[in-house]
Amino acid sequence: MDPIPGRLAEKDEDGRVHIPIWLTKNGRHVADTEMVLLPSEAQLLVEHLTKAMGSNRSVLHELFQDSAIALAPGVVLVSKDAADESSWT
């Protein structure tokens, strides 16, 4: 499995997170598909990936704590109000 470059994860109307991926076999592309996760599963994946990369908390988590929702690895939903309140300097 490999992420598809240039295609971002998206959240559907039911709240599920769709992560586009390539299926590969022996390094060769076999098919395009997507991994579909519940929001809680996506959050767990983000936490595990963040920990595996050497940090218990992401920078975005520190900035927005209760104001942001991790939708998928690298995809964070931040309300406009939270973004306006945060200091970017």
JSON list of C-alpha atoms in Angstrom, two decimals:
[
{"chain": "A", "resi": 1, "resn": "MET", "atom": "CA", "xyz": [0.00, 0.00, 0.00]},
{"chain": "A", "resi": 2, "resn": "ASP", "atom": "CA", "xyz": [1.19, 3.50, -0.83]},
{"chain": "A", "resi": 3, "resn": "PRO", "atom": "CA", "xyz": [-0.50, 6.87, -0.48]},
{"chain": "A", "resi": 4, "resn": "ILE", "atom": "CA", "xyz": [-1.53, 8.42, -3.79]},
{"chain": "A", "resi": 5, "resn": "PRO", "atom": "CA", "xyz": [0.55, 11.58, -4.31]},
{"chain": "A", "resi": 6, "resn": "GLY", "atom": "CA", "xyz": [-1.58, 14.64, -4.91]},
{"chain": "A", "resi": 7, "resn": "ARG", "atom": "CA", "xyz": [-4.81, 13.13, -3.55]},
{"chain": "A", "resi": 8, "resn": "LEU", "atom": "CA", "xyz": [-5.82, 14.24, -0.08]},
{"chain": "A", "resi": 9, "resn": "ALA", "atom": "CA", "xyz": [-7.91, 12.34, 2.40]},
{"chain": "A", "resi": 10, "resn": "GLU", "atom": "CA", "xyz": [-11.51, 13.52, 2.56]},
{"chain": "A", "resi": 11, "resn": "LYS", "atom": "CA", "xyz": [-14.37, 13.28, 5.01]},
{"chain": "A", "resi": 12, "resn": "ASP", "atom": "CA", "xyz": [-17.77, 12.19, 3.67]},
{"chain": "A", "resi": 13, "resn": "GLU", "atom": "CA", "xyz": [-21.23, 13.34, 4.74]},
{"chain": "A", "resi": 14, "resn": "ASP", "atom": "CA", "xyz": [-21.43, 10.48, 7.27]},
{"chain": "A", "resi": 15, "resn": "GLY", "atom": "CA", "xyz": [-18.16, 11.53, 8.94]},
{"chain": "A", "resi": 16, "resn": "ARG", "atom": "CA", "xyz": [-16.04, 8.69, 7.56]},
{"chain": "A", "resi": 17, "resn": "VAL", "atom": "CA", "xyz": [-12.52, 9.49, 6.40]},
{"chain": "A", "resi": 18, "resn": "HIS", "atom": "CA", "xyz": [-11.50, 8.27, 2.93]},
{"chain": "A", "resi": 19, "resn": "ILE", "atom": "CA", "xyz": [-7.75, 7.91, 2.37]},
{"chain": "A", "resi": 20, "resn": "PRO", "atom": "CA", "xyz": [-6.74, 7.29, -1.28]},
{"chain": "A", "resi": 21, "resn": "ILE", "atom": "CA", "xyz": [-4.13, 4.54, -1.64]},
{"chain": "A", "resi": 22, "resn": "TRP", "atom": "CA", "xyz": [-2.38, 2.54, -4.32]},
{"chain": "A", "resi": 23, "resn": "LEU", "atom": "CA", "xyz": [-2.19, -1.20, -3.93]},
{"chain": "A", "resi": 24, "resn": "THR", "atom": "CA", "xyz": [1.15, -2.55, -5.05]},
{"chain": "A", "resi": 25, "resn": "LYS", "atom": "CA", "xyz": [2.67, -5.98, -5.44]},
{"chain": "A", "resi": 26, "resn": "ASN", "atom": "CA", "xyz": [6.43, -6.42, -5.72]},
{"chain": "A", "resi": 27, "resn": "GLY", "atom": "CA", "xyz": [6.71, -2.65, -6.21]},
{"chain": "A", "resi": 28, "resn": "ARG", "atom": "CA", "xyz": [4.26, -2.57, -9.13]},
{"chain": "A", "resi": 29, "resn": "HIS", "atom": "CA", "xyz": [0.95, -0.73, -9.13]},
{"chain": "A", "resi": 30, "resn": "VAL", "atom": "CA", "xyz": [-2.02, -3.09, -9.02]},
{"chain": "A", "resi": 31, "resn": "ALA", "atom": "CA", "xyz": [-5.01, -0.85, -8.27]},
{"chain": "A", "resi": 32, "resn": "ASP", "atom": "CA", "xyz": [-6.25, 2.44, -6.87]},
{"chain": "A", "resi": 33, "resn": "THR", "atom": "CA", "xyz": [-8.52, 2.16, -3.86]},
{"chain": "A", "resi": 34, "resn": "GLU", "atom": "CA", "xyz": [-9.20, 3.93, -0.59]},
{"chain": "A", "resi": 35, "resn": "MET", "atom": "CA", "xyz": [-9.06, 3.12, 3.07]},
{"chain": "A", "resi": 36, "resn": "VAL", "atom": "CA", "xyz": [-12.30, 4.16, 4.81]},
{"chain": "A", "resi": 37, "resn": "LEU", "atom": "CA", "xyz": [-12.06, 4.91, 8.52]},
{"chain": "A", "resi": 38, "resn": "LEU", "atom": "CA", "xyz": [-14.42, 6.06, 11.21]},
{"chain": "A", "resi": 39, "resn": "PRO", "atom": "CA", "xyz": [-13.28, 9.35, 12.79]},
{"chain": "A", "resi": 40, "resn": "SER", "atom": "CA", "xyz": [-12.15, 7.48, 15.90]},
{"chain": "A", "resi": 41, "resn": "GLU", "atom": "CA", "xyz": [-10.11, 5.06, 13.77]},
{"chain": "A", "resi": 42, "resn": "ALA", "atom": "CA", "xyz": [-8.51, 7.97, 11.88]},
{"chain": "A", "resi": 43, "resn": "GLN", "atom": "CA", "xyz": [-7.61, 9.66, 15.15]},
{"chain": "A", "resi": 44, "resn": "LEU", "atom": "CA", "xyz": [-6.05, 6.44, 16.46]},
{"chain": "A", "resi": 45, "resn": "LEU", "atom": "CA", "xyz": [-4.03, 6.11, 13.24]},
{"chain": "A", "resi": 46, "resn": "VAL", "atom": "CA", "xyz": [-2.78, 9.70, 13.59]},
{"chain": "A", "resi": 47, "resn": "GLU", "atom": "CA", "xyz": [-1.75, 9.06, 17.20]},
{"chain": "A", "resi": 48, "resn": "HIS", "atom": "CA", "xyz": [0.11, 5.87, 16.31]},
{"chain": "A", "resi": 49, "resn": "LEU", "atom": "CA", "xyz": [1.90, 7.49, 13.36]},
{"chain": "A", "resi": 50, "resn": "THR", "atom": "CA", "xyz": [2.86, 10.53, 15.43]},
{"chain": "A", "resi": 51, "resn": "LYS", "atom": "CA", "xyz": [4.26, 8.29, 18.17]},
{"chain": "A", "resi": 52, "resn": "ALA", "atom": "CA", "xyz": [6.12, 6.14, 15.64]},
{"chain": "A", "resi": 53, "resn": "MET", "atom": "CA", "xyz": [7.77, 9.25, 14.20]},
{"chain": "A", "resi": 54, "resn": "GLY", "atom": "CA", "xyz": [9.20, 10.11, 17.61]},
{"chain": "A", "resi": 55, "resn": "SER", "atom": "CA", "xyz": [6.72, 12.54, 19.10]},
{"chain": "A", "resi": 56, "resn": "ASN", "atom": "CA", "xyz": [3.82, 11.93, 21.44]},
{"chain": "A", "resi": 57, "resn": "ARG", "atom": "CA", "xyz": [2.03, 15.06, 20.25]},
{"chain": "A", "resi": 58, "resn": "SER", "atom": "CA", "xyz": [1.91, 16.81, 16.92]},
{"chain": "A", "resi": 59, "resn": "VAL", "atom": "CA", "xyz": [2.60, 20.52, 16.54]},
{"chain": "A", "resi": 60, "resn": "LEU", "atom": "CA", "xyz": [-0.98, 21.05, 15.38]},
{"chain": "A", "resi": 61, "resn": "HIS", "atom": "CA", "xyz": [-2.30, 19.25, 18.45]},
{"chain": "A", "resi": 62, "resn": "GLU", "atom": "CA", "xyz": [-0.31, 21.60, 20.66]},
{"chain": "A", "resi": 63, "resn": "LEU", "atom": "CA", "xyz": [-1.56, 24.66, 18.78]},
{"chain": "A", "resi": 64, "resn": "PHE", "atom": "CA", "xyz": [-5.23, 23.76, 18.64]},
{"chain": "A", "resi": 65, "resn": "GLN", "atom": "CA", "xyz": [-5.69, 21.14, 21.41]},
{"chain": "A", "resi": 66, "resn": "ASP", "atom": "CA", "xyz": [-9.51, 21.01, 21.73]},
{"chain": "A", "resi": 67, "resn": "SER", "atom": "CA", "xyz": [-10.25, 23.11, 18.62]},
{"chain": "A", "resi": 68, "resn": "ALA", "atom": "CA", "xyz": [-9.12, 20.71, 15.89]},
{"chain": "A", "resi": 69, "resn": "ILE", "atom": "CA", "xyz": [-10.16, 17.27, 14.68]},
{"chain": "A", "resi": 70, "resn": "ALA", "atom": "CA", "xyz": [-7.69, 14.93, 13.02]},
{"chain": "A", "resi": 71, "resn": "LEU", "atom": "CA", "xyz": [-9.44, 13.46, 10.01]},
{"chain": "A", "resi": 72, "resn": "ALA", "atom": "CA", "xyz": [-6.55, 11.40, 8.67]},
{"chain": "A", "resi": 73, "resn": "PRO", "atom": "CA", "xyz": [-2.80, 11.45, 8.67]},
{"chain": "A", "resi": 74, "resn": "GLY", "atom": "CA", "xyz": [-1.87, 14.93, 7.61]},
{"chain": "A", "resi": 75, "resn": "VAL", "atom": "CA", "xyz": [-5.49, 16.08, 7.49]},
{"chain": "A", "resi": 76, "resn": "VAL", "atom": "CA", "xyz": [-6.70, 18.24, 10.36]},
{"chain": "A", "resi": 77, "resn": "LEU", "atom": "CA", "xyz": [-9.98, 20.14, 10.48]},
{"chain": "A", "resi": 78, "resn": "VAL", "atom": "CA", "xyz": [-9.68, 23.45, 12.34]},
{"chain": "A", "resi": 79, "resn": "SER", "atom": "CA", "xyz": [-12.71, 25.67, 12.85]},
{"chain": "A", "resi": 80, "resn": "LYS", "atom": "CA", "xyz": [-12.38, 29.19, 11.49]},
{"chain": "A", "resi": 81, "resn": "ASP", "atom": "CA", "xyz": [-12.89, 30.59, 15.01]},
{"chain": "A", "resi": 82, "resn": "ALA", "atom": "CA", "xyz": [-10.02, 28.49, 16.40]},
{"chain": "A", "resi": 83, "resn": "ALA", "atom": "CA", "xyz": [-7.71, 29.55, 13.58]},
{"chain": "A", "resi": 84, "resn": "ASP", "atom": "CA", "xyz": [-8.58, 33.23, 14.16]},
{"chain": "A", "resi": 85, "resn": "GLU", "atom": "CA", "xyz": [-7.88, 32.90, 17.91]},
{"chain": "A", "resi": 86, "resn": "SER", "atom": "CA", "xyz": [-4.52, 31.16, 17.50]},
{"chain": "A", "resi": 87, "resn": "SER", "atom": "CA", "xyz": [-1.32, 33.19, 17.52]},
{"chain": "A", "resi": 88, "resn": "TRP", "atom": "CA", "xyz": [0.72, 32.50, 14.39]},
{"chain": "A", "resi": 89, "resn": "THR", "atom": "CA", "xyz": [3.64, 34.77, 15.32]}
]
